[in-house]
Amino acid sequence: MPENYHSLGIKSSEITPKQAYLSRRDFMKAAGLAAGALTLAACAPSLMPAALPTATSSPASAAIGQKTDELGSKVNSFNDITNYNNYYEFTEDKAGVAPLAAGFKTSPWEVEVYGLVNNPMKYSLDDLIKKFQPAERIYRLRCVEAWSMVIPWVGFPLSKLLKEVDPKAEAKYVRFETITRPSEMPGEKNNLYPWPYQEGLRIDEAMNDLTLLATGMYGGELPAQNGGGMRLVVPWKYGFKSIKAVIKIELVTTQPTTMWSTIAPNEYGFYSNVNPQVDHPRWSQSTERRIGELSRQPTLMFNGYEKQVAALYTGMDLKANY
Ligand SMILES: Nc1nc2c(c(=O)[nH]1)N[C@H]1C(S)=C(S)[C@@H](COP(=O)(O)O)O[C@H]1N2
Ligand SMILES: [Mo]
């Protein structure tokens, strides 16, 4: 996952898409193009119900291109967000994910919620959308590789779903699992990785209002390369915690195994909170490169979400619990 993952013998290929350097005028043009693409997607019958919120709450994607997050950073273009992806089930090449994911079926999509709950559930994506009313949330995404984007998700708080399944008192953590479908995900045949991709959160982290289950993006459905059918978004943690294509959510008592902490426990801890003061063993985390911008910028504690989440970690040594 790091841009130069030499320890696994993976070739270093940081391919920066041309779009990352679009001028302001080209940026606007690209936003217009994205609007066209979304209209097409919305016309495909099988995709129709997926993630489009009601007409009134769904801003045109061209308008989304001019929006900012609450810190004033403008959202990345639809092109950047959908063509520069980390998604190892497809490939280790960020620019190669989109073409490979084009054939990935995100509908129908089912999510099972089980384990230490009083009310285990199986949902279709359509059920989830009807029940939990996804809305737009613009979040910064900070990859552990020290690049970042601003992404207009459409999603609902994980807490809403957890309240419905009603965790038992013994449930202390939530475990998430990505779909296994090697026929459509060629990277899953690469046995350098202990598939399926798994992630986890402490239950109070999972209940925080920022923690999102995303069913859409840029006012439309969630593109396969961004984790459609449904993905987790935890904006104060490094991007790899935001697991894509989730099909299983399990409530458990002990801290779940995660794919990256299995591969390199000294580099990717369970918490993986964005922290400019705790460097990765092989690079600094103090600054980041915003895709589409030329200069680096300082990385913020908890990715700028300190007010909302610092209390989750009171009294914890954030260096030891990286
Ligand atoms: N299942 C799965 N989820 C994943 C990944 C992955 O390889 N597989 N990559 C992670 C990493 S490293 C990042 S930075 C983000 C990227 O999300 P994006 O492509 O939507 O920007 O997805 C995360 N979720
Ligand atoms: Mo990442």
mmCIF file with all atom_site columns, C-alpha atoms in Angstrom, residues 1-8 144-145 238 240-241 258-273 278-283 285 319-322:
data_model
loop_
_atom_site.group_PDB
_atom_site.id
_atom_site.type_symbol
_atom_site.label_atom_id
_atom_site.label_alt_id
_atom_site.label_comp_id
_atom_site.label_asym_id
_atom_site.label_entity_id
_atom_site.label_seq_id
_atom_site.pdbx_PDB_ins_code
_atom_site.Cartn_x
_atom_site.Cartn_y
_atom_site.Cartn_z
_atom_site.occupancy
_atom_site.B_iso_or_equiv
_atom_site.pdbx_formal_charge
_atom_site.auth_seq_id
_atom_site.auth_comp_id
_atom_site.auth_asym_id
_atom_site.auth_atom_id
_atom_site.pdbx_PDB_model_num
ATOM 1  C CA . MET A 1 1   ? 0.000  0.000  0.000  1.00 0.00 ? 1   MET A CA 1
ATOM 2  C CA . PRO A 1 2   ? 2.803  2.460  0.631  1.00 0.00 ? 2   PRO A CA 1
ATOM 3  C CA . GLU A 1 3   ? 3.896  4.150  -2.552 1.00 0.00 ? 3   GLU A CA 1
ATOM 4  C CA . ASN A 1 4   ? 7.159  2.196  -2.442 1.00 0.00 ? 4   ASN A CA 1
ATOM 5  C CA . TYR A 1 5   ? 6.328  -1.111 -0.911 1.00 0.00 ? 5   TYR A CA 1
ATOM 6  C CA . HIS A 1 6   ? 9.790  -2.615 -1.339 1.00 0.00 ? 6   HIS A CA 1
ATOM 7  C CA . SER A 1 7   ? 9.531  -4.918 1.645  1.00 0.00 ? 7   SER A CA 1
ATOM 8  C CA . LEU A 1 8   ? 7.036  -7.012 -0.293 1.00 0.00 ? 8   LEU A CA 1
ATOM 9  C CA . VAL A 1 144 ? -0.734 6.501  4.934  1.00 0.00 ? 144 VAL A CA 1
ATOM 10 C CA . GLU A 1 145 ? 1.444  7.024  1.839  1.00 0.00 ? 145 GLU A CA 1
ATOM 11 C CA . TYR A 1 238 ? -5.265 6.542  7.517  1.00 0.00 ? 238 TYR A CA 1
ATOM 12 C CA . PHE A 1 240 ? -6.509 1.845  4.614  1.00 0.00 ? 240 PHE A CA 1
ATOM 13 C CA . LYS A 1 241 ? -8.898 1.674  7.597  1.00 0.00 ? 241 LYS A CA 1
ATOM 14 C CA . THR A 1 258 ? -6.589 -6.534 10.129 1.00 0.00 ? 258 THR A CA 1
ATOM 15 C CA . MET A 1 259 ? -4.971 -7.339 6.804  1.00 0.00 ? 259 MET A CA 1
ATOM 16 C CA . TRP A 1 260 ? -2.296 -4.665 6.978  1.00 0.00 ? 260 TRP A CA 1
ATOM 17 C CA . SER A 1 261 ? -1.345 -5.325 10.591 1.00 0.00 ? 261 SER A CA 1
ATOM 18 C CA . THR A 1 262 ? -0.918 -9.004 9.673  1.00 0.00 ? 262 THR A CA 1
ATOM 19 C CA . ILE A 1 263 ? 1.473  -8.125 6.839  1.00 0.00 ? 263 ILE A CA 1
ATOM 20 C CA . ALA A 1 264 ? 3.491  -5.449 8.651  1.00 0.00 ? 264 ALA A CA 1
ATOM 21 C CA . PRO A 1 265 ? 2.531  -5.072 12.325 1.00 0.00 ? 265 PRO A CA 1
ATOM 22 C CA . ASN A 1 266 ? 5.303  -2.568 13.018 1.00 0.00 ? 266 ASN A CA 1
ATOM 23 C CA . GLU A 1 267 ? 4.070  -0.258 10.237 1.00 0.00 ? 267 GLU A CA 1
ATOM 24 C CA . TYR A 1 268 ? 0.262  -0.497 10.319 1.00 0.00 ? 268 TYR A CA 1
ATOM 25 C CA . GLY A 1 269 ? -1.202 -0.677 13.778 1.00 0.00 ? 269 GLY A CA 1
ATOM 26 C CA . PHE A 1 270 ? -4.799 -1.302 14.744 1.00 0.00 ? 270 PHE A CA 1
ATOM 27 C CA . TYR A 1 271 ? -5.523 2.359  15.514 1.00 0.00 ? 271 TYR A CA 1
ATOM 28 C CA . SER A 1 272 ? -3.751 4.073  12.608 1.00 0.00 ? 272 SER A CA 1
ATOM 29 C CA . ASN A 1 273 ? -5.024 7.486  13.559 1.00 0.00 ? 273 ASN A CA 1
ATOM 30 C CA . VAL A 1 278 ? 4.213  9.692  14.649 1.00 0.00 ? 278 VAL A CA 1
ATOM 31 C CA . ASP A 1 279 ? 6.232  8.906  11.551 1.00 0.00 ? 279 ASP A CA 1
ATOM 32 C CA . HIS A 1 280 ? 5.877  5.768  9.519  1.00 0.00 ? 280 HIS A CA 1
ATOM 33 C CA . PRO A 1 281 ? 9.058  3.703  10.048 1.00 0.00 ? 281 PRO A CA 1
ATOM 34 C CA . ARG A 1 282 ? 10.047 4.495  6.450  1.00 0.00 ? 282 ARG A CA 1
ATOM 35 C CA . TRP A 1 283 ? 8.794  8.076  5.908  1.00 0.00 ? 283 TRP A CA 1
ATOM 36 C CA . GLN A 1 285 ? 3.874  11.764 8.236  1.00 0.00 ? 285 GLN A CA 1
ATOM 37 C CA . LYS A 1 319 ? 2.857  6.529  19.914 1.00 0.00 ? 319 LYS A CA 1
ATOM 38 C CA . ALA A 1 320 ? 2.539  3.099  21.505 1.00 0.00 ? 320 ALA A CA 1
ATOM 39 C CA . ASN A 1 321 ? -0.979 2.652  20.137 1.00 0.00 ? 321 ASN A CA 1
ATOM 40 C CA . TYR A 1 322 ? -0.167 3.630  16.541 1.00 0.00 ? 322 TYR A CA 1
#
